[in-house]
């Protein structure tokens, strides 16, 4: 073989790596261009938004100035009218007093020319009385009000200076998440943050509230996803801490970030913080399900395919007048035979699709309405045959609950059973401490359902109360020894 022939495979492999690198770079650039396009569109929308907000604020400011001008002008007019009325009354009273005084003066001058002493004394006495009562001597000769309007003078130089200093609202700086405060427990995430201590922010409009966003990811260290995965939002938080509850931990990590907002502006988000949120996630492995079990998402139900007589618990329950045959159709028989990994016979069982090879895991099971018999537990996948029932072999551990004829609850393992004196719960939590139980093979969740069904809840952390519970409670293995 020539060197040329030997080199071709190497060159082909190198070329394939180059092609892969170029394809990845091509995808990265396409995502980048898409992001730039969206940013341009967002920029235009944001520009229109802030321009509209500016016009609205200017209209409000102009309206406020106009209203204040009307108020001040009305005050000046009212004061002017009040003073005018008082001065006009004084003017009228003065004119009347002047007329009265002129008449009295003329009468006094005429009295001086009276020669008859008796008439003179009579006229003089009348003049004296009229002088005492004359308006001219009871009227003040000072104006009731002054012409000054000094108290209505204005100086808006400070306000004008403030108007000249008008500028765009300062955007709050990004808060800083306190990583040491992040707590993950019982599928709840809580954390706190510190507001920015930037001096410019301290003199601007104060922060009124915060927005928190979180996003699930399987990448340790946040990277903007190519598919623009939406952020979950919690808005208008008035405190500097938050608790996010009701979460399903179906990814390895959760990324959180926070931003501050004032009246009109929202600041940039803080640096994202990645919080580990690992939990055990699995689904029903439909390929293992007994043909009479129907798997739909996180629910499995017992739906017999018209062959009930093979279960001894149902003998005598059939309608004797029923004309249906107890023999499965050829098509169904073929389907059963085709599913070589399915459980068969009276083992109405289905397994989980994710192995456990270490650690402590937790999930929950809820019986559906009208159930009669169910079994939940764990098993070595490799140890179960198609007809094996849970709890009857050394490779399965389970809790069996029954409402058939009477209620009962029992722990089962290796064909041994121990009755439990507990009421059957509406929710069953399964905690599998693989390492401390000293399992030696991969485990899977296992379920048996007869009449009715169950649903599962996964992506759950081991509850905090389980630590104390496990320390004082025997495991199923020890319970049956």
mmCIF file of N, CA and C in Angstrom, residues 145-202:
data_model
loop_
_atom_site.group_PDB
_atom_site.id
_atom_site.type_symbol
_atom_site.label_atom_id
_atom_site.label_comp_id
_atom_site.label_asym_id
_atom_site.label_seq_id
_atom_site.Cartn_x
_atom_site.Cartn_y
_atom_site.Cartn_z
ATOM 1 N N UNK A 145 -57.105 100.060 51.248
ATOM 2 C CA UNK A 145 -56.090 99.118 50.760
ATOM 3 C C UNK A 145 -55.064 99.888 49.958
ATOM 4 N N UNK A 146 -53.890 99.273 49.811
ATOM 5 C CA UNK A 146 -52.835 99.902 49.021
ATOM 6 C C UNK A 146 -52.850 99.349 47.601
ATOM 7 N N UNK A 147 -52.132 100.024 46.765
ATOM 8 C CA UNK A 147 -52.026 99.545 45.383
ATOM 9 C C UNK A 147 -50.991 98.447 45.215
ATOM 10 N N UNK A 148 -50.255 98.119 46.288
ATOM 11 C CA UNK A 148 -49.167 97.148 46.188
ATOM 12 C C UNK A 148 -49.712 95.720 45.934
ATOM 13 N N UNK A 149 -49.052 95.019 44.988
ATOM 14 C CA UNK A 149 -49.350 93.601 44.706
ATOM 15 C C UNK A 149 -48.063 92.784 44.830
ATOM 16 N N UNK A 150 -47.205 93.215 45.744
ATOM 17 C CA UNK A 150 -45.874 92.624 45.860
ATOM 18 C C UNK A 150 -45.929 91.138 46.221
ATOM 19 N N UNK A 151 -46.919 90.768 47.034
ATOM 20 C CA UNK A 151 -46.962 89.377 47.464
ATOM 21 C C UNK A 151 -47.319 88.421 46.322
ATOM 22 N N UNK A 152 -47.677 88.983 45.192
ATOM 23 C CA UNK A 152 -47.985 88.147 44.028
ATOM 24 C C UNK A 152 -46.866 88.162 42.994
ATOM 25 N N UNK A 153 -45.729 88.700 43.400
ATOM 26 C CA UNK A 153 -44.564 88.665 42.506
ATOM 27 C C UNK A 153 -44.051 87.225 42.400
ATOM 28 N N UNK A 154 -43.451 86.887 41.288
ATOM 29 C CA UNK A 154 -42.936 85.533 41.073
ATOM 30 C C UNK A 154 -41.488 85.599 40.618
ATOM 31 N N UNK A 155 -40.775 84.526 40.955
ATOM 32 C CA UNK A 155 -39.410 84.360 40.480
ATOM 33 C C UNK A 155 -39.229 82.867 40.226
ATOM 34 N N UNK A 156 -39.299 82.475 38.995
ATOM 35 C CA UNK A 156 -39.207 81.071 38.620
ATOM 36 C C UNK A 156 -37.815 80.697 38.121
ATOM 37 N N UNK A 157 -36.823 81.450 38.558
ATOM 38 C CA UNK A 157 -35.465 81.178 38.072
ATOM 39 C C UNK A 157 -35.000 79.776 38.484
ATOM 40 N N UNK A 158 -35.345 79.356 39.711
ATOM 41 C CA UNK A 158 -34.947 78.011 40.153
ATOM 42 C C UNK A 158 -35.668 76.940 39.345
ATOM 43 N N UNK A 159 -36.979 77.177 39.162
ATOM 44 C CA UNK A 159 -37.743 76.200 38.392
ATOM 45 C C UNK A 159 -37.278 76.160 36.938
ATOM 46 N N UNK A 160 -36.958 77.360 36.410
ATOM 47 C CA UNK A 160 -36.474 77.413 35.035
ATOM 48 C C UNK A 160 -35.146 76.684 34.917
ATOM 49 N N UNK A 161 -34.301 76.863 35.932
ATOM 50 C CA UNK A 161 -33.029 76.147 35.938
ATOM 51 C C UNK A 161 -33.255 74.644 36.024
ATOM 52 N N UNK A 162 -34.256 74.246 36.824
ATOM 53 C CA UNK A 162 -34.574 72.814 36.932
ATOM 54 C C UNK A 162 -35.077 72.277 35.600
ATOM 55 N N UNK A 163 -35.889 73.062 34.921
ATOM 56 C CA UNK A 163 -36.383 72.637 33.616
ATOM 57 C C UNK A 163 -35.242 72.493 32.619
ATOM 58 N N UNK A 164 -34.297 73.409 32.718
ATOM 59 C CA UNK A 164 -33.154 73.330 31.809
ATOM 60 C C UNK A 164 -32.275 72.114 32.101
ATOM 61 N N UNK A 165 -32.386 71.620 33.333
ATOM 62 C CA UNK A 165 -31.610 70.423 33.685
ATOM 63 C C UNK A 165 -32.364 69.127 33.366
ATOM 64 N N UNK A 166 -33.549 69.238 32.825
ATOM 65 C CA UNK A 166 -34.303 68.040 32.492
ATOM 66 C C UNK A 166 -33.488 67.145 31.556
ATOM 67 N N UNK A 167 -33.501 65.847 31.867
ATOM 68 C CA UNK A 167 -32.754 64.911 31.036
ATOM 69 C C UNK A 167 -33.427 63.555 31.119
ATOM 70 N N UNK A 168 -32.898 62.629 30.382
ATOM 71 C CA UNK A 168 -33.473 61.293 30.399
ATOM 72 C C UNK A 168 -33.288 60.650 31.769
ATOM 73 N N UNK A 169 -34.278 59.849 32.117
ATOM 74 C CA UNK A 169 -34.270 59.171 33.411
ATOM 75 C C UNK A 169 -33.077 58.224 33.493
ATOM 76 N N UNK A 170 -32.348 58.306 34.595
ATOM 77 C CA UNK A 170 -31.219 57.403 34.774
ATOM 78 C C UNK A 170 -31.712 55.978 34.983
ATOM 79 N N UNK A 171 -31.159 55.068 34.222
ATOM 80 C CA UNK A 171 -31.556 53.661 34.324
ATOM 81 C C UNK A 171 -30.844 53.026 35.520
ATOM 82 N N UNK A 172 -31.570 52.300 36.364
ATOM 83 C CA UNK A 172 -30.919 51.677 37.520
ATOM 84 C C UNK A 172 -29.829 50.701 37.082
ATOM 85 N N UNK A 173 -28.753 50.710 37.824
ATOM 86 C CA UNK A 173 -27.687 49.751 37.564
ATOM 87 C C UNK A 173 -28.130 48.346 37.956
ATOM 88 N N UNK A 174 -27.483 47.373 37.387
ATOM 89 C CA UNK A 174 -27.849 45.983 37.658
ATOM 90 C C UNK A 174 -27.534 45.621 39.106
ATOM 91 N N UNK A 175 -28.468 44.964 39.794
ATOM 92 C CA UNK A 175 -28.169 44.480 41.141
ATOM 93 C C UNK A 175 -27.135 43.354 41.070
ATOM 94 N N UNK A 176 -26.685 42.923 42.229
ATOM 95 C CA UNK A 176 -25.721 41.815 42.288
ATOM 96 C C UNK A 176 -26.308 40.704 43.149
ATOM 97 N N UNK A 177 -26.456 39.524 42.554
ATOM 98 C CA UNK A 177 -27.015 38.392 43.292
ATOM 99 C C UNK A 177 -25.989 37.882 44.290
ATOM 100 N N UNK A 178 -26.445 37.683 45.509
ATOM 101 C CA UNK A 178 -25.588 37.147 46.560
ATOM 102 C C UNK A 178 -25.559 35.624 46.421
ATOM 103 N N UNK A 179 -24.491 35.127 45.810
ATOM 104 C CA UNK A 179 -24.406 33.688 45.521
ATOM 105 C C UNK A 179 -24.482 32.862 46.797
ATOM 106 N N UNK A 180 -23.906 33.379 47.872
ATOM 107 C CA UNK A 180 -23.908 32.619 49.127
ATOM 108 C C UNK A 180 -25.310 32.459 49.701
ATOM 109 N N UNK A 181 -26.246 33.277 49.236
ATOM 110 C CA UNK A 181 -27.615 33.207 49.771
ATOM 111 C C UNK A 181 -28.491 32.214 49.022
ATOM 112 N N UNK A 182 -27.984 31.676 47.916
ATOM 113 C CA UNK A 182 -28.799 30.776 47.093
ATOM 114 C C UNK A 182 -29.049 29.462 47.843
ATOM 115 N N UNK A 183 -30.316 29.138 48.017
ATOM 116 C CA UNK A 183 -30.704 27.914 48.720
ATOM 117 C C UNK A 183 -31.612 27.103 47.804
ATOM 118 N N UNK A 184 -31.290 25.828 47.661
ATOM 119 C CA UNK A 184 -32.109 24.904 46.874
ATOM 120 C C UNK A 184 -32.537 23.776 47.805
ATOM 121 N N UNK A 185 -33.833 23.670 48.040
ATOM 122 C CA UNK A 185 -34.326 22.663 48.972
ATOM 123 C C UNK A 185 -35.785 22.375 48.669
ATOM 124 N N UNK A 186 -36.151 21.107 48.624
ATOM 125 C CA UNK A 186 -37.547 20.706 48.411
ATOM 126 C C UNK A 186 -38.139 21.318 47.147
ATOM 127 N N UNK A 187 -37.327 21.320 46.073
ATOM 128 C CA UNK A 187 -37.752 21.879 44.774
ATOM 129 C C UNK A 187 -38.134 23.349 44.872
ATOM 130 N N UNK A 188 -37.483 24.054 45.777
ATOM 131 C CA UNK A 188 -37.669 25.495 45.952
ATOM 132 C C UNK A 188 -36.309 26.167 45.828
ATOM 133 N N UNK A 189 -36.257 27.260 45.066
ATOM 134 C CA UNK A 189 -35.039 28.056 44.938
ATOM 135 C C UNK A 189 -35.295 29.413 45.589
ATOM 136 N N UNK A 190 -34.414 29.813 46.484
ATOM 137 C CA UNK A 190 -34.519 31.149 47.085
ATOM 138 C C UNK A 190 -33.150 31.812 47.050
ATOM 139 N N UNK A 191 -33.140 33.118 46.835
ATOM 140 C CA UNK A 191 -31.884 33.861 46.818
ATOM 141 C C UNK A 191 -32.162 35.341 47.064
ATOM 142 N N UNK A 192 -31.118 36.075 47.391
ATOM 143 C CA UNK A 192 -31.217 37.516 47.637
ATOM 144 C C UNK A 192 -30.241 38.238 46.720
ATOM 145 N N UNK A 193 -30.393 39.563 46.664
ATOM 146 C CA UNK A 193 -29.488 40.380 45.861
ATOM 147 C C UNK A 193 -29.286 41.720 46.543
ATOM 148 N N UNK A 194 -28.227 42.402 46.125
ATOM 149 C CA UNK A 194 -27.893 43.717 46.656
ATOM 150 C C UNK A 194 -28.115 44.763 45.571
ATOM 151 N N UNK A 195 -28.841 45.870 45.901
ATOM 152 C CA UNK A 195 -28.993 46.950 44.914
ATOM 153 C C UNK A 195 -27.640 47.562 44.589
ATOM 154 N N UNK A 196 -27.549 48.176 43.419
ATOM 155 C CA UNK A 196 -26.308 48.833 43.030
ATOM 156 C C UNK A 196 -26.048 50.015 43.950
ATOM 157 N N UNK A 197 -24.780 50.192 44.351
ATOM 158 C CA UNK A 197 -24.408 51.333 45.194
ATOM 159 C C UNK A 197 -23.785 52.445 44.372
ATOM 160 N N UNK A 198 -24.057 52.459 43.077
ATOM 161 C CA UNK A 198 -23.542 53.484 42.175
ATOM 162 C C UNK A 198 -24.039 54.858 42.610
ATOM 163 N N UNK A 199 -23.144 55.837 42.687
ATOM 164 C CA UNK A 199 -23.509 57.177 43.168
ATOM 165 C C UNK A 199 -24.524 57.844 42.266
ATOM 166 N N UNK A 200 -24.408 57.653 40.950
ATOM 167 C CA UNK A 200 -25.356 58.269 40.018
ATOM 168 C C UNK A 200 -26.754 57.736 40.254
ATOM 169 N N UNK A 201 -26.858 56.417 40.542
ATOM 170 C CA UNK A 201 -28.166 55.823 40.802
ATOM 171 C C UNK A 201 -28.756 56.351 42.096
ATOM 172 N N UNK A 202 -27.870 56.632 43.075
ATOM 173 C CA UNK A 202 -28.364 57.096 44.370
ATOM 174 C C UNK A 202 -29.025 58.452 44.256
#
